[in-house]
Coordinates of C-alpha atoms in Angstrom, one line a residue:
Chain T
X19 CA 0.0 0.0 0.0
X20 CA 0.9 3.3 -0.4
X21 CA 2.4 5.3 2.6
X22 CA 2.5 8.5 1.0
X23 CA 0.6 10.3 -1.9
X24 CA 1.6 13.1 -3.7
X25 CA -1.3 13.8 -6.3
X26 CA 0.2 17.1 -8.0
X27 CA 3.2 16.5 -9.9
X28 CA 3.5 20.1 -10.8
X29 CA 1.9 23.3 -9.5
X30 CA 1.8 27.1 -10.4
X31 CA 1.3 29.9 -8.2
X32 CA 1.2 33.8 -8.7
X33 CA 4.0 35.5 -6.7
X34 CA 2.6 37.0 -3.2
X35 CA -0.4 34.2 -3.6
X36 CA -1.3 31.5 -1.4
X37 CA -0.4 28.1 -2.6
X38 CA -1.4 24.2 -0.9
X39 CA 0.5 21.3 -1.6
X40 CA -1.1 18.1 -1.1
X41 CA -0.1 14.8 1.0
X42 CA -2.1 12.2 1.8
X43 CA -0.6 9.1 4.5
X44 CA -1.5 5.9 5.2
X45 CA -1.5 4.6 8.2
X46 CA -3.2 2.6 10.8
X47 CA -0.3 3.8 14.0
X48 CA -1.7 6.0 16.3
X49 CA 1.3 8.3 17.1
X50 CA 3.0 9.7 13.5
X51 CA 4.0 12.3 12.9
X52 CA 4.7 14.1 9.1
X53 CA 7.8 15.9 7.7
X54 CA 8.0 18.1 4.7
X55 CA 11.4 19.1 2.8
X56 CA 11.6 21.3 0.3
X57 CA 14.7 20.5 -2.3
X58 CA 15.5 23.3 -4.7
X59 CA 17.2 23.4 -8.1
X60 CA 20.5 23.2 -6.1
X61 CA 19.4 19.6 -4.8
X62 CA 19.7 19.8 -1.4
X63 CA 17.0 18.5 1.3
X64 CA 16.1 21.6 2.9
X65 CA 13.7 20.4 6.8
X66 CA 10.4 22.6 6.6
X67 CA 8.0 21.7 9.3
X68 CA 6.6 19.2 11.1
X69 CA 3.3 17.9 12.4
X70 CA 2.8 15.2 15.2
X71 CA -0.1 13.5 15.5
X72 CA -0.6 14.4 18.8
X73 CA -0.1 18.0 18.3
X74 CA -3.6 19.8 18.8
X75 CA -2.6 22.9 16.5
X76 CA -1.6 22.8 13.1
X77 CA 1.9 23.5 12.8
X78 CA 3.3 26.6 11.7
X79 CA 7.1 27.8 10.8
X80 CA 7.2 31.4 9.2
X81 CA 5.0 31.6 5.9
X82 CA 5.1 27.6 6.1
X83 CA 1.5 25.7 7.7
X84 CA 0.2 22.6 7.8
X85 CA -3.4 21.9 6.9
X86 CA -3.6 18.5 9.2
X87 CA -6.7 16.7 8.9
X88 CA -6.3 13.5 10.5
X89 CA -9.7 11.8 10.2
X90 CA -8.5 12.3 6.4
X91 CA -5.3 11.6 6.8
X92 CA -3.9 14.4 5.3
X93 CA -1.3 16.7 5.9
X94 CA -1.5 19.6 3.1
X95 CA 1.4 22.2 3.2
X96 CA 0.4 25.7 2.6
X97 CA 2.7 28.5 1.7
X98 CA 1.5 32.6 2.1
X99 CA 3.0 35.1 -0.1
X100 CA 4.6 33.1 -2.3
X101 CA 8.2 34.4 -3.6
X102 CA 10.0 33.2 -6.3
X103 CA 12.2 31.2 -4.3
X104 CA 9.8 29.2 -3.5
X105 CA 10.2 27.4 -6.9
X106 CA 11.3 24.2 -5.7
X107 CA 10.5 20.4 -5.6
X108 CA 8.2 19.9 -2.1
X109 CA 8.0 15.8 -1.0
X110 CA 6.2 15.1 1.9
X111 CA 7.3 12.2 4.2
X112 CA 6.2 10.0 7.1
X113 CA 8.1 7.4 9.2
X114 CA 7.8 4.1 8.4
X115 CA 6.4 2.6 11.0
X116 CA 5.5 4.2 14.4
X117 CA 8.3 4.9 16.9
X118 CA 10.7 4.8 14.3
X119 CA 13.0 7.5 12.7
X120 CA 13.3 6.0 9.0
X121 CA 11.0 8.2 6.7
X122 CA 9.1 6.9 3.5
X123 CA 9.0 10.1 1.0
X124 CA 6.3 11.3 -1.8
X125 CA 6.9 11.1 -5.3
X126 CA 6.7 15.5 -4.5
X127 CA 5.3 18.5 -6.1
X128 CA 7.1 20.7 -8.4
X129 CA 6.0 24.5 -7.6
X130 CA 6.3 27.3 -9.9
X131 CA 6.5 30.7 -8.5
X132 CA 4.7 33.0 -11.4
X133 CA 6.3 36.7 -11.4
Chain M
X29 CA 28.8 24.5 10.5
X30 CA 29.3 21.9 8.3
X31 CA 26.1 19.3 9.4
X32 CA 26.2 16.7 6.9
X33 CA 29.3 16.0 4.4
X34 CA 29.1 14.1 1.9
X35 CA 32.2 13.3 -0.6
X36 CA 32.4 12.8 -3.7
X37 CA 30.0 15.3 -5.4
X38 CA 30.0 13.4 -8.5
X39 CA 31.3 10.4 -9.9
X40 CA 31.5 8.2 -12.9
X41 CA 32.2 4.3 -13.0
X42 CA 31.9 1.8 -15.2
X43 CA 30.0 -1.4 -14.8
X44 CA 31.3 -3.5 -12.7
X45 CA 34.0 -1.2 -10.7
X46 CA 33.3 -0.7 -7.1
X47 CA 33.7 2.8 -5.2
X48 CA 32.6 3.9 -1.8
X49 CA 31.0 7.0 -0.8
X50 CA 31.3 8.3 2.6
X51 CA 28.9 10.2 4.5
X52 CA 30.2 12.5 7.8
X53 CA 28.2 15.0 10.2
X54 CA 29.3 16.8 13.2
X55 CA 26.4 17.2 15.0
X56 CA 27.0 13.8 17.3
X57 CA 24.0 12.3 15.4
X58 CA 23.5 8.6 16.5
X59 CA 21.0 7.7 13.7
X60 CA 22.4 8.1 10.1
X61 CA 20.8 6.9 6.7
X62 CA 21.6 7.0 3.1
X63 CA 18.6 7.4 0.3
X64 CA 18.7 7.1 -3.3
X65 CA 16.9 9.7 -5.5
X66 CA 15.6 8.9 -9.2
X67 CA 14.0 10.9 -11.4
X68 CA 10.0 11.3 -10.8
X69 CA 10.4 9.6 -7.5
X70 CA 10.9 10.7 -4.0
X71 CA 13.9 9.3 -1.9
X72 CA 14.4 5.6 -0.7
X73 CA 15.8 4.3 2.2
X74 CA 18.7 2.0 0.9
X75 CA 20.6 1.3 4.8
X76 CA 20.6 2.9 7.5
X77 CA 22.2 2.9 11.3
X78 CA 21.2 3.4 14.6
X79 CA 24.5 3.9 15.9
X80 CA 28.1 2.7 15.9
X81 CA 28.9 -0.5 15.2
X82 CA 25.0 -1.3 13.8
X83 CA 23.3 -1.0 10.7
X84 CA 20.2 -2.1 9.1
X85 CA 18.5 -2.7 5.8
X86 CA 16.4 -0.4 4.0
X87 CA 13.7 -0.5 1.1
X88 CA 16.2 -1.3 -1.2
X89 CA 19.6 -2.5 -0.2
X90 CA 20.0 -4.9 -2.8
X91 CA 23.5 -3.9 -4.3
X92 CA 25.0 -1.9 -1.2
X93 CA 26.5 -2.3 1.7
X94 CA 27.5 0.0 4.7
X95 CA 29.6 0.4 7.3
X96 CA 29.8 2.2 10.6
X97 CA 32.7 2.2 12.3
X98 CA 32.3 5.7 13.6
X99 CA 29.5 7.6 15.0
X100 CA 30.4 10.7 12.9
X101 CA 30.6 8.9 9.7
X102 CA 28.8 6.1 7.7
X103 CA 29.7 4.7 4.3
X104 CA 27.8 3.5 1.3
X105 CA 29.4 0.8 -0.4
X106 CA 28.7 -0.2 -4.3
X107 CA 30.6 -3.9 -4.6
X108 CA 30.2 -4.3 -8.5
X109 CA 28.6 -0.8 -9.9
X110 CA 25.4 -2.0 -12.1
X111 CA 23.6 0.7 -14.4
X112 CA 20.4 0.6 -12.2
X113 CA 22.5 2.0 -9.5
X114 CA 23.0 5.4 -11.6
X115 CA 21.1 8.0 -9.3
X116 CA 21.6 10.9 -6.7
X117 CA 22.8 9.6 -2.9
X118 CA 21.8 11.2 -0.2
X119 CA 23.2 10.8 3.3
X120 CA 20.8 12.2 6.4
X121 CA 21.5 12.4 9.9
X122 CA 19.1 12.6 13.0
X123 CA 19.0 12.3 16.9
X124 CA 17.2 9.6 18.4
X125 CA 14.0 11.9 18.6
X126 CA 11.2 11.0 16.2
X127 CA 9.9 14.3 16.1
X128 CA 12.9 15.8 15.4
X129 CA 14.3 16.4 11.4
X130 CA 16.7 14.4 9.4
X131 CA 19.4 16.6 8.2
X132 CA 20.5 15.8 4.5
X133 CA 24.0 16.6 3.1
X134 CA 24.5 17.9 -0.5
X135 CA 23.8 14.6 -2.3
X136 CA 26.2 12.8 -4.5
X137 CA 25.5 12.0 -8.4
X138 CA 26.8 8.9 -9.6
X139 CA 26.8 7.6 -13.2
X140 CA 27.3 4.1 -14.0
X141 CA 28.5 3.4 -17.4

């Protein structure tokens, strides 16, 4: 079965817009938690956020938020104001099995920041 | 702060050659892993270590083998190089804290001929 789903392969998003990012999980553990890089043109993994499933408030790290819906199982990453540097590969990842640290990773979006 | 080092960058073999990459962090990391990317797909555990002296297999190890003899520093091993193995490596780091994040280095590219 699928752990993670990514279902947009590519996205496009005017420049100071909002943008969300979808992820999707699988999982029948009740303590998760949910991880999203972002990896640029450069290639390297660069941490975002991340949710627990424990946590009672979506997370939030600067322009970075997490739209956690767990009866849905889904963790959808939204970005304010987009800026062009926010053109970037996005994968979404969970660990593997509960307790552990190993992470299973989306097939991730490609985002487009439109000027 | 150098986190997560990876040499080499890049690399070219030819089927059949063997070559080891080696992965080092400074950030007294006990857990270590190294992924493989491909194009279209996300990154896939191939080993990965708990601490010194320990590893463990992945989602796809066939092909590799690691070592850690060090905490600071884990190597990816490639026996006899196959053209399937041609991909991007990356090597992560993490405490033993599931909530906390794995810290990549730069990646390597490899290129089996």
């Amino acid at each position: 079965a699928q752990k993670i789903t990514q279902t947009q392969p590519g996205m496009f998003v005017q420049e100071k817009e909002a943008v969300t990012l979808d992820c999707t999980y699988d999982t029948s553990d009740q303590s998760y938690g949910l991880f999203w890089y972002k990896q640029p043109s450069s290639g390297e993994m660069i941490f975002l956020i991340y949710q627990g499933s424990y946590d009672e408030q979506n997370a939030t790290e600067g322009r970075y938020s997490l739209n956690f819906q767990k009866a849905r199982k889904s963790a959808n990453l939204v970005i304010s104001a987009s800026q062009l540097g926010d053109s970037a590969m996005y994968f979404c990842a969970r660990p593997l099995a509960s307790g552990a640290n190993n992470l299973f990773f989306g097939t991730g979006t490609r985002l487009t920041v439109i000027p | 702060n150098a986190g997560v080092t990876q040499t080499p960058k890049f690399r070219v073999l030819k089927t059949g050659q063997s070559m080891t990459l080696l992965c080092a962090q400074d950030m007294n990391h006990e857990y270590m892993y190294w992924y493989r990317q491909d194009p279209g797909m996300g990154l896939r555990l191939i080993h990965y270590s708990v601490g010194e002296g320990t590893t463990a297999k992945g989602e796809v190890p066939d092909g590799y083998n690691v070592s850690r003899l060090k905490k600071q520093n884990f190597l990816l091993g490639l026996e006899s190089a196959a053209p399937s193995q041609t991909s991007v490596y990356f090597c992560a780091s993490s405490s033993w804290a599931i909530n906390q994040p794995q810290h990549f280095g730069d990646g390597t590219r490899l290129s089996i001929l």
